[in-house]
């Protein structure tokens, strides 16, 4: 990947600016506000109408072997070619009946509703909808909650930019795409050295596949690394995703030892 990650590709097509995501996990992510704002500023200032194009290939929200029932937990956010806000909500603390629930991004503020049939505790999300329910007497500390991202990018981005964002196909002259670069690669990698983040790890693999192969499917980047840079290794790992959430990942102690020796010798 380049020193600075491309946030999206764009092309001026008549009176419309068409754009599509490049897998950058920092776009509108609350931990990367400085870099996320550059892309938002570019899209908000253009006089052209905005149209979000789908990726060249679809990408499943979860990797192979991920646990489907972990959908409410912040360690398993959905993947995407154009992720927004890290695909996660910031929910404020609540102290008893009558206290207001505050949510960021505010687009989801009305997605929280009282349900007296539930036990007291944190809000519970419907698996396939962005709808959370909680008992009115519940109390909780501030927490994070993944949201369902499929089909939501254009609507959520329009709410953020406060201007319409259409959904459309790619233009005929697809060779003229230009890339908008935003977040330095080392900014993301530095965070990963301090705190393991499954979402960022998986999205970096998605971004690498898009940059090299034009597809968000991580298999492309995995095959390239396995068959070129690490082709001489004695034990090839069974490598499925970027985060390690998949139960199909298999790697030997010998392979890890060779990797550490290689890093030390570099």
PDB file of C-alpha atoms in Angstrom:
ATOM      1  CA  UNK A   1       0.000   0.000   0.000  1.00  0.00           C
ATOM      2  CA  UNK A   2       1.154   3.588  -0.575  1.00  0.00           C
ATOM      3  CA  UNK A   3       2.444   5.852   2.216  1.00  0.00           C
ATOM      4  CA  UNK A   4      -0.959   7.564   2.310  1.00  0.00           C
ATOM      5  CA  UNK A   5      -4.113   5.498   1.932  1.00  0.00           C
ATOM      6  CA  UNK A   6      -6.632   6.410  -0.761  1.00  0.00           C
ATOM      7  CA  UNK A   7      -9.967   7.146   0.892  1.00  0.00           C
ATOM      8  CA  UNK A   8     -11.909   6.803  -2.343  1.00  0.00           C
ATOM      9  CA  UNK A   9     -11.696   6.971  -6.117  1.00  0.00           C
ATOM     10  CA  UNK A  10     -13.591   9.672  -7.978  1.00  0.00           C
ATOM     11  CA  UNK A  11     -14.380  10.819 -11.494  1.00  0.00           C
ATOM     12  CA  UNK A  12     -16.160  13.897 -12.832  1.00  0.00           C
ATOM     13  CA  UNK A  13     -18.869  12.623 -15.164  1.00  0.00           C
ATOM     14  CA  UNK A  14     -20.743  15.574 -16.640  1.00  0.00           C
ATOM     15  CA  UNK A  15     -22.508  17.374 -13.791  1.00  0.00           C
ATOM     16  CA  UNK A  16     -21.927  14.462 -11.380  1.00  0.00           C
ATOM     17  CA  UNK A  17     -18.980  13.482  -9.235  1.00  0.00           C
ATOM     18  CA  UNK A  18     -19.002   9.721  -8.961  1.00  0.00           C
ATOM     19  CA  UNK A  19     -16.914   8.078  -6.257  1.00  0.00           C
ATOM     20  CA  UNK A  20     -16.365   4.674  -4.677  1.00  0.00           C
ATOM     21  CA  UNK A  21     -14.579   3.468  -1.555  1.00  0.00           C
ATOM     22  CA  UNK A  22     -11.055   2.090  -1.320  1.00  0.00           C
ATOM     23  CA  UNK A  23     -11.431   0.278   1.995  1.00  0.00           C
ATOM     24  CA  UNK A  24      -9.853   3.051   4.098  1.00  0.00           C
ATOM     25  CA  UNK A  25     -10.863   2.389   7.748  1.00  0.00           C
ATOM     26  CA  UNK A  26     -10.120   5.972   8.848  1.00  0.00           C
ATOM     27  CA  UNK A  27     -12.899   7.682   6.862  1.00  0.00           C
ATOM     28  CA  UNK A  28     -15.128   9.455   9.437  1.00  0.00           C
ATOM     29  CA  UNK A  29     -13.651   7.189  12.127  1.00  0.00           C
ATOM     30  CA  UNK A  30     -13.800   9.068  15.474  1.00  0.00           C
ATOM     31  CA  UNK A  31     -10.167   8.177  16.217  1.00  0.00           C
ATOM     32  CA  UNK A  32      -8.920   9.749  12.976  1.00  0.00           C
ATOM     33  CA  UNK A  33     -10.940  12.957  12.806  1.00  0.00           C
ATOM     34  CA  UNK A  34      -8.123  15.069  11.316  1.00  0.00           C
ATOM     35  CA  UNK A  35      -7.617  12.789   8.324  1.00  0.00           C
ATOM     36  CA  UNK A  36     -11.277  11.861   7.911  1.00  0.00           C
ATOM     37  CA  UNK A  37     -12.197  15.534   7.576  1.00  0.00           C
ATOM     38  CA  UNK A  38     -10.140  16.030   4.416  1.00  0.00           C
ATOM     39  CA  UNK A  39     -12.245  13.610   2.394  1.00  0.00           C
ATOM     40  CA  UNK A  40     -15.469  14.974   3.835  1.00  0.00           C
ATOM     41  CA  UNK A  41     -14.382  18.497   2.938  1.00  0.00           C
ATOM     42  CA  UNK A  42     -13.629  17.492  -0.643  1.00  0.00           C
ATOM     43  CA  UNK A  43     -17.050  15.894  -1.106  1.00  0.00           C
ATOM     44  CA  UNK A  44     -18.971  18.652   0.650  1.00  0.00           C
ATOM     45  CA  UNK A  45     -17.351  21.493  -1.324  1.00  0.00           C
ATOM     46  CA  UNK A  46     -17.695  20.138  -4.844  1.00  0.00           C
ATOM     47  CA  UNK A  47     -20.388  21.908  -6.897  1.00  0.00           C
ATOM     48  CA  UNK A  48     -21.130  18.647  -8.703  1.00  0.00           C
ATOM     49  CA  UNK A  49     -23.898  16.279  -7.677  1.00  0.00           C
ATOM     50  CA  UNK A  50     -22.635  13.301  -5.670  1.00  0.00           C
ATOM     51  CA  UNK A  51     -23.145   9.671  -6.659  1.00  0.00           C
ATOM     52  CA  UNK A  52     -21.737   6.706  -4.771  1.00  0.00           C
ATOM     53  CA  UNK A  53     -20.762   3.787  -7.000  1.00  0.00           C
ATOM     54  CA  UNK A  54     -20.675   0.192  -5.768  1.00  0.00           C
ATOM     55  CA  UNK A  55     -17.341  -1.675  -5.592  1.00  0.00           C
ATOM     56  CA  UNK A  56     -16.282  -3.759  -8.559  1.00  0.00           C
ATOM     57  CA  UNK A  57     -16.978  -6.916  -6.538  1.00  0.00           C
ATOM     58  CA  UNK A  58     -19.205  -7.502  -3.543  1.00  0.00           C
ATOM     59  CA  UNK A  59     -17.752  -8.153  -0.094  1.00  0.00           C
ATOM     60  CA  UNK A  60     -19.457 -10.224   2.599  1.00  0.00           C
ATOM     61  CA  UNK A  61     -19.977  -8.300   5.829  1.00  0.00           C
ATOM     62  CA  UNK A  62     -18.225 -11.048   7.830  1.00  0.00           C
ATOM     63  CA  UNK A  63     -15.202 -13.138   6.949  1.00  0.00           C
ATOM     64  CA  UNK A  64     -15.356 -16.943   6.590  1.00  0.00           C
ATOM     65  CA  UNK A  65     -15.547 -18.616   9.976  1.00  0.00           C
ATOM     66  CA  UNK A  66     -16.590 -15.510  11.929  1.00  0.00           C
ATOM     67  CA  UNK A  67     -19.151 -16.181  14.651  1.00  0.00           C
ATOM     68  CA  UNK A  68     -22.518 -14.867  13.415  1.00  0.00           C
ATOM     69  CA  UNK A  69     -23.826 -14.329  16.971  1.00  0.00           C
ATOM     70  CA  UNK A  70     -21.006 -11.879  17.791  1.00  0.00           C
ATOM     71  CA  UNK A  71     -22.789  -9.172  15.787  1.00  0.00           C
ATOM     72  CA  UNK A  72     -23.552  -6.997  18.906  1.00  0.00           C
ATOM     73  CA  UNK A  73     -19.936  -6.830  20.073  1.00  0.00           C
ATOM     74  CA  UNK A  74     -17.471  -4.075  19.094  1.00  0.00           C
ATOM     75  CA  UNK A  75     -14.661  -6.532  18.309  1.00  0.00           C
ATOM     76  CA  UNK A  76     -16.590  -7.755  15.240  1.00  0.00           C
ATOM     77  CA  UNK A  77     -17.624  -4.777  13.126  1.00  0.00           C
ATOM     78  CA  UNK A  78     -18.720  -5.418   9.567  1.00  0.00           C
ATOM     79  CA  UNK A  79     -16.255  -5.094   6.691  1.00  0.00           C
ATOM     80  CA  UNK A  80     -16.877  -2.851   3.690  1.00  0.00           C
ATOM     81  CA  UNK A  81     -15.375  -1.238   0.609  1.00  0.00           C
ATOM     82  CA  UNK A  82     -16.365   2.214   1.887  1.00  0.00           C
ATOM     83  CA  UNK A  83     -16.633   2.035   5.687  1.00  0.00           C
ATOM     84  CA  UNK A  84     -17.979   5.052   7.555  1.00  0.00           C
ATOM     85  CA  UNK A  85     -17.444   5.891  11.244  1.00  0.00           C
ATOM     86  CA  UNK A  86     -15.606   2.599  11.701  1.00  0.00           C
ATOM     87  CA  UNK A  87     -19.017   0.887  11.391  1.00  0.00           C
ATOM     88  CA  UNK A  88     -19.485   1.504  15.098  1.00  0.00           C
ATOM     89  CA  UNK A  89     -21.612   3.743  17.356  1.00  0.00           C
ATOM     90  CA  UNK A  90     -20.453   5.661  20.409  1.00  0.00           C
ATOM     91  CA  UNK A  91     -23.251   5.393  22.988  1.00  0.00           C
ATOM     92  CA  UNK A  92     -23.177   7.686  26.018  1.00  0.00           C
ATOM     93  CA  UNK A  93     -23.636   6.601  29.626  1.00  0.00           C
ATOM     94  CA  UNK A  94     -27.176   6.387  30.993  1.00  0.00           C
ATOM     95  CA  UNK A  95     -28.195   6.827  34.608  1.00  0.00           C
ATOM     96  CA  UNK A  96     -31.720   5.627  35.334  1.00  0.00           C
ATOM     97  CA  UNK A  97     -35.233   6.363  34.098  1.00  0.00           C
ATOM     98  CA  UNK A  98     -35.698   9.515  32.043  1.00  0.00           C
ATOM     99  CA  UNK A  99     -32.018   9.931  31.138  1.00  0.00           C
ATOM    100  CA  UNK A 100     -31.525  10.603  27.442  1.00  0.00           C
ATOM    101  CA  UNK A 101     -29.480   8.252  25.307  1.00  0.00           C
ATOM    102  CA  UNK A 102     -26.920  10.147  23.212  1.00  0.00           C
ATOM    103  CA  UNK A 103     -25.456   8.477  20.166  1.00  0.00           C
ATOM    104  CA  UNK A 104     -22.685   9.311  17.714  1.00  0.00           C
ATOM    105  CA  UNK A 105     -23.093   9.564  14.802  1.00  0.00           C
ATOM    106  CA  UNK A 106     -26.410  11.366  15.489  1.00  0.00           C
ATOM    107  CA  UNK A 107     -27.953   9.710  12.420  1.00  0.00           C
ATOM    108  CA  UNK A 108     -28.774   6.766  14.740  1.00  0.00           C
ATOM    109  CA  UNK A 109     -30.269   8.845  17.546  1.00  0.00           C
ATOM    110  CA  UNK A 110     -33.829   7.767  16.732  1.00  0.00           C
ATOM    111  CA  UNK A 111     -32.831   4.098  16.406  1.00  0.00           C
ATOM    112  CA  UNK A 112     -32.991   3.601  20.196  1.00  0.00           C
ATOM    113  CA  UNK A 113     -36.367   2.830  21.728  1.00  0.00           C
ATOM    114  CA  UNK A 114     -37.741   1.856  25.139  1.00  0.00           C
ATOM    115  CA  UNK A 115     -39.064  -1.687  25.580  1.00  0.00           C
ATOM    116  CA  UNK A 116     -40.439  -2.613  29.024  1.00  0.00           C
ATOM    117  CA  UNK A 117     -40.432  -6.330  28.125  1.00  0.00           C
ATOM    118  CA  UNK A 118     -36.628  -6.427  28.301  1.00  0.00           C
ATOM    119  CA  UNK A 119     -34.413  -6.893  31.335  1.00  0.00           C
ATOM    120  CA  UNK A 120     -32.431  -3.920  32.556  1.00  0.00           C
ATOM    121  CA  UNK A 121     -29.076  -3.495  30.892  1.00  0.00           C
ATOM    122  CA  UNK A 122     -27.481  -2.244  27.723  1.00  0.00           C
ATOM    123  CA  UNK A 123     -29.607  -1.829  24.592  1.00  0.00           C
ATOM    124  CA  UNK A 124     -30.075  -4.919  22.464  1.00  0.00           C
ATOM    125  CA  UNK A 125     -29.836  -4.679  18.693  1.00  0.00           C
ATOM    126  CA  UNK A 126     -31.912  -6.580  16.192  1.00  0.00           C
ATOM    127  CA  UNK A 127     -29.497  -8.721  14.211  1.00  0.00           C
ATOM    128  CA  UNK A 128     -30.448  -7.513  10.727  1.00  0.00           C
ATOM    129  CA  UNK A 129     -31.690  -3.999  11.515  1.00  0.00           C
ATOM    130  CA  UNK A 130     -30.245  -0.874  13.074  1.00  0.00           C
ATOM    131  CA  UNK A 131     -32.757  -0.883  15.885  1.00  0.00           C
ATOM    132  CA  UNK A 132     -31.814  -0.984  19.567  1.00  0.00           C
ATOM    133  CA  UNK A 133     -34.225  -1.555  22.479  1.00  0.00           C
ATOM    134  CA  UNK A 134     -33.725  -1.123  26.217  1.00  0.00           C
ATOM    135  CA  UNK A 135     -35.676  -1.089  29.484  1.00  0.00           C
ATOM    136  CA  UNK A 136     -36.445   2.482  30.682  1.00  0.00           C
ATOM    137  CA  UNK A 137     -34.840   1.839  34.114  1.00  0.00           C
ATOM    138  CA  UNK A 138     -31.582   0.626  32.599  1.00  0.00           C
ATOM    139  CA  UNK A 139     -28.235   2.137  33.534  1.00  0.00           C
ATOM    140  CA  UNK A 140     -24.946   1.664  31.745  1.00  0.00           C
ATOM    141  CA  UNK A 141     -21.545   3.158  31.196  1.00  0.00           C
ATOM    142  CA  UNK A 142     -20.563   4.592  27.807  1.00  0.00           C
ATOM    143  CA  UNK A 143     -19.954   1.831  25.285  1.00  0.00           C
ATOM    144  CA  UNK A 144     -19.528   1.079  21.587  1.00  0.00           C
ATOM    145  CA  UNK A 145     -21.902  -0.894  19.393  1.00  0.00           C
ATOM    146  CA  UNK A 146     -21.481  -2.030  15.773  1.00  0.00           C
ATOM    147  CA  UNK A 147     -24.172  -1.019  13.313  1.00  0.00           C
ATOM    148  CA  UNK A 148     -25.457  -2.825  10.239  1.00  0.00           C
ATOM    149  CA  UNK A 149     -23.661  -1.207   7.316  1.00  0.00           C
ATOM    150  CA  UNK A 150     -25.068  -2.997   4.272  1.00  0.00           C
ATOM    151  CA  UNK A 151     -26.824  -0.591   1.915  1.00  0.00           C
ATOM    152  CA  UNK A 152     -26.428   2.321   4.318  1.00  0.00           C
ATOM    153  CA  UNK A 153     -23.348   4.168   3.019  1.00  0.00           C
ATOM    154  CA  UNK A 154     -25.082   6.659   0.701  1.00  0.00           C
ATOM    155  CA  UNK A 155     -27.813   7.517   3.230  1.00  0.00           C
ATOM    156  CA  UNK A 156     -25.391   7.905   6.140  1.00  0.00           C
ATOM    157  CA  UNK A 157     -22.973   9.977   4.067  1.00  0.00           C
ATOM    158  CA  UNK A 158     -25.787  12.229   2.837  1.00  0.00           C
ATOM    159  CA  UNK A 159     -26.800  12.862   6.451  1.00  0.00           C
ATOM    160  CA  UNK A 160     -23.189  13.718   7.341  1.00  0.00           C
ATOM    161  CA  UNK A 161     -22.590  15.996   4.353  1.00  0.00           C
ATOM    162  CA  UNK A 162     -26.105  17.475   4.535  1.00  0.00           C
ATOM    163  CA  UNK A 163     -26.540  17.119   0.812  1.00  0.00           C
ATOM    164  CA  UNK A 164     -27.983  14.386  -1.431  1.00  0.00           C
ATOM    165  CA  UNK A 165     -25.851  11.370  -2.320  1.00  0.00           C
ATOM    166  CA  UNK A 166     -27.269   9.119  -5.020  1.00  0.00           C
ATOM    167  CA  UNK A 167     -26.407   5.473  -5.593  1.00  0.00           C
ATOM    168  CA  UNK A 168     -25.464   4.593  -9.136  1.00  0.00           C
ATOM    169  CA  UNK A 169     -23.323   2.342 -11.282  1.00  0.00           C
ATOM    170  CA  UNK A 170     -19.801   3.117 -12.454  1.00  0.00           C
ATOM    171  CA  UNK A 171     -19.394   5.374 -15.518  1.00  0.00           C
ATOM    172  CA  UNK A 172     -18.514   3.949 -18.900  1.00  0.00           C
ATOM    173  CA  UNK A 173     -15.053   5.556 -18.907  1.00  0.00           C
ATOM    174  CA  UNK A 174     -13.865   3.739 -15.801  1.00  0.00           C
ATOM    175  CA  UNK A 175     -10.173   4.141 -16.729  1.00  0.00           C
ATOM    176  CA  UNK A 176     -10.264   7.826 -15.733  1.00  0.00           C
ATOM    177  CA  UNK A 177     -10.723   7.226 -11.992  1.00  0.00           C
ATOM    178  CA  UNK A 178      -8.626   9.465  -9.756  1.00  0.00           C
ATOM    179  CA  UNK A 179      -7.743   8.701  -6.144  1.00  0.00           C
ATOM    180  CA  UNK A 180      -8.221  10.969  -3.138  1.00  0.00           C
ATOM    181  CA  UNK A 181      -5.572  10.293  -0.500  1.00  0.00           C
ATOM    182  CA  UNK A 182      -6.243  11.079   3.160  1.00  0.00           C
ATOM    183  CA  UNK A 183      -4.804   9.157   6.127  1.00  0.00           C
ATOM    184  CA  UNK A 184      -1.068   8.299   6.340  1.00  0.00           C
ATOM    185  CA  UNK A 185      -0.545   4.554   6.437  1.00  0.00           C
ATOM    186  CA  UNK A 186       1.794   4.823   9.445  1.00  0.00           C
ATOM    187  CA  UNK A 187      -0.934   6.558  11.472  1.00  0.00           C
ATOM    188  CA  UNK A 188      -3.045   3.422  11.237  1.00  0.00           C
ATOM    189  CA  UNK A 189      -0.135   1.058  11.788  1.00  0.00           C
ATOM    190  CA  UNK A 190       1.076   3.008  14.810  1.00  0.00           C
ATOM    191  CA  UNK A 191      -2.310   2.635  16.489  1.00  0.00           C
ATOM    192  CA  UNK A 192      -2.210  -1.103  15.804  1.00  0.00           C
ATOM    193  CA  UNK A 193       1.101  -1.323  17.681  1.00  0.00           C
ATOM    194  CA  UNK A 194      -0.604  -0.031  20.831  1.00  0.00           C
ATOM    195  CA  UNK A 195      -4.076  -1.510  20.560  1.00  0.00           C
ATOM    196  CA  UNK A 196      -5.291  -4.467  18.574  1.00  0.00           C
ATOM    197  CA  UNK A 197      -8.257  -3.407  16.449  1.00  0.00           C
ATOM    198  CA  UNK A 198      -9.943  -6.121  14.413  1.00  0.00           C
ATOM    199  CA  UNK A 199     -11.823  -3.665  12.213  1.00  0.00           C
ATOM    200  CA  UNK A 200      -8.703  -1.721  11.187  1.00  0.00           C
ATOM    201  CA  UNK A 201      -6.753  -4.946  10.632  1.00  0.00           C
ATOM    202  CA  UNK A 202      -9.410  -6.390   8.326  1.00  0.00           C
ATOM    203  CA  UNK A 203      -9.932  -3.115   6.473  1.00  0.00           C
ATOM    204  CA  UNK A 204      -6.191  -2.766   5.805  1.00  0.00           C
ATOM    205  CA  UNK A 205      -6.333  -6.116   4.049  1.00  0.00           C
ATOM    206  CA  UNK A 206      -9.399  -4.977   2.086  1.00  0.00           C
ATOM    207  CA  UNK A 207      -7.578  -1.738   1.164  1.00  0.00           C
ATOM    208  CA  UNK A 208      -4.515  -3.699   0.044  1.00  0.00           C
ATOM    209  CA  UNK A 209      -6.653  -5.896  -2.224  1.00  0.00           C
ATOM    210  CA  UNK A 210      -8.409  -2.886  -3.733  1.00  0.00           C
ATOM    211  CA  UNK A 211      -5.109  -1.077  -4.327  1.00  0.00           C
ATOM    212  CA  UNK A 212      -3.411  -4.080  -5.933  1.00  0.00           C
ATOM    213  CA  UNK A 213      -6.220  -6.031  -7.596  1.00  0.00           C
ATOM    214  CA  UNK A 214      -9.186  -3.655  -7.802  1.00  0.00           C
ATOM    215  CA  UNK A 215     -11.342  -5.960  -5.683  1.00  0.00           C
ATOM    216  CA  UNK A 216     -12.232  -5.690  -1.967  1.00  0.00           C
ATOM    217  CA  UNK A 217     -12.027  -9.467  -1.550  1.00  0.00           C
ATOM    218  CA  UNK A 218      -9.015 -10.083   0.781  1.00  0.00           C
ATOM    219  CA  UNK A 219      -8.117 -13.361  -0.944  1.00  0.00           C
ATOM    220  CA  UNK A 220      -6.277 -11.377  -3.619  1.00  0.00           C
ATOM    221  CA  UNK A 221      -3.833  -9.728  -1.199  1.00  0.00           C
ATOM    222  CA  UNK A 222      -3.431 -12.949   0.772  1.00  0.00           C
ATOM    223  CA  UNK A 223      -2.514 -14.944  -2.338  1.00  0.00           C
ATOM    224  CA  UNK A 224      -0.054 -12.302  -3.476  1.00  0.00           C
ATOM    225  CA  UNK A 225       1.784 -12.171  -0.136  1.00  0.00           C
ATOM    226  CA  UNK A 226       1.755 -15.920   0.308  1.00  0.00           C
ATOM    227  CA  UNK A 227       2.988 -16.725  -3.211  1.00  0.00           C
ATOM    228  CA  UNK A 228       5.616 -13.989  -3.597  1.00  0.00           C
ATOM    229  CA  UNK A 229       7.090 -12.407  -0.489  1.00  0.00           C
ATOM    230  CA  UNK A 230       6.724 -15.522   1.650  1.00  0.00           C
ATOM    231  CA  UNK A 231       6.969 -18.243  -0.978  1.00  0.00           C
ATOM    232  CA  UNK A 232      10.229 -19.649   0.449  1.00  0.00           C
ATOM    233  CA  UNK A 233       8.836 -20.276   3.937  1.00  0.00           C
ATOM    234  CA  UNK A 234       8.864 -23.856   5.192  1.00  0.00           C
ATOM    235  CA  UNK A 235       5.303 -23.757   6.555  1.00  0.00           C
ATOM    236  CA  UNK A 236       2.647 -21.779   4.755  1.00  0.00           C
ATOM    237  CA  UNK A 237      -0.169 -20.602   7.026  1.00  0.00           C
ATOM    238  CA  UNK A 238      -3.831 -21.109   6.375  1.00  0.00           C
ATOM    239  CA  UNK A 239      -4.703 -17.447   6.231  1.00  0.00           C
ATOM    240  CA  UNK A 240      -8.333 -16.309   5.937  1.00  0.00           C
ATOM    241  CA  UNK A 241      -8.748 -12.746   7.242  1.00  0.00           C
ATOM    242  CA  UNK A 242      -6.870  -9.720   8.541  1.00  0.00           C
ATOM    243  CA  UNK A 243      -8.057  -9.749  12.150  1.00  0.00           C
ATOM    244  CA  UNK A 244      -7.718 -13.386  13.143  1.00  0.00           C
ATOM    245  CA  UNK A 245     -11.422 -13.640  13.992  1.00  0.00           C
ATOM    246  CA  UNK A 246     -11.854 -16.608  11.662  1.00  0.00           C
ATOM    247  CA  UNK A 247     -11.613 -20.024  13.252  1.00  0.00           C
ATOM    248  CA  UNK A 248     -10.121 -21.251   9.972  1.00  0.00           C
ATOM    249  CA  UNK A 249      -6.823 -19.407  10.479  1.00  0.00           C
ATOM    250  CA  UNK A 250      -3.969 -21.842  11.151  1.00  0.00           C
ATOM    251  CA  UNK A 251      -0.315 -20.899  11.651  1.00  0.00           C
ATOM    252  CA  UNK A 252       2.643 -22.855  13.009  1.00  0.00           C
ATOM    253  CA  UNK A 253       5.176 -21.784  15.676  1.00  0.00           C
ATOM    254  CA  UNK A 254       7.939 -22.349  13.090  1.00  0.00           C
ATOM    255  CA  UNK A 255       6.353 -19.845  10.715  1.00  0.00           C
ATOM    256  CA  UNK A 256       6.058 -17.221  13.465  1.00  0.00           C
ATOM    257  CA  UNK A 257       9.675 -17.818  14.492  1.00  0.00           C
ATOM    258  CA  UNK A 258      10.899 -17.352  10.909  1.00  0.00           C
ATOM    259  CA  UNK A 259       8.891 -14.137  10.667  1.00  0.00           C
ATOM    260  CA  UNK A 260      10.508 -12.727  13.822  1.00  0.00           C
ATOM    261  CA  UNK A 261      13.990 -13.645  12.575  1.00  0.00           C
ATOM    262  CA  UNK A 262      13.241 -11.987   9.244  1.00  0.00           C
ATOM    263  CA  UNK A 263      12.097  -8.779  10.972  1.00  0.00           C
ATOM    264  CA  UNK A 264      15.187  -8.790  13.189  1.00  0.00           C
ATOM    265  CA  UNK A 265      17.475  -9.234  10.167  1.00  0.00           C
ATOM    266  CA  UNK A 266      15.832  -6.516   8.062  1.00  0.00           C
TER     267      UNK A 266
END
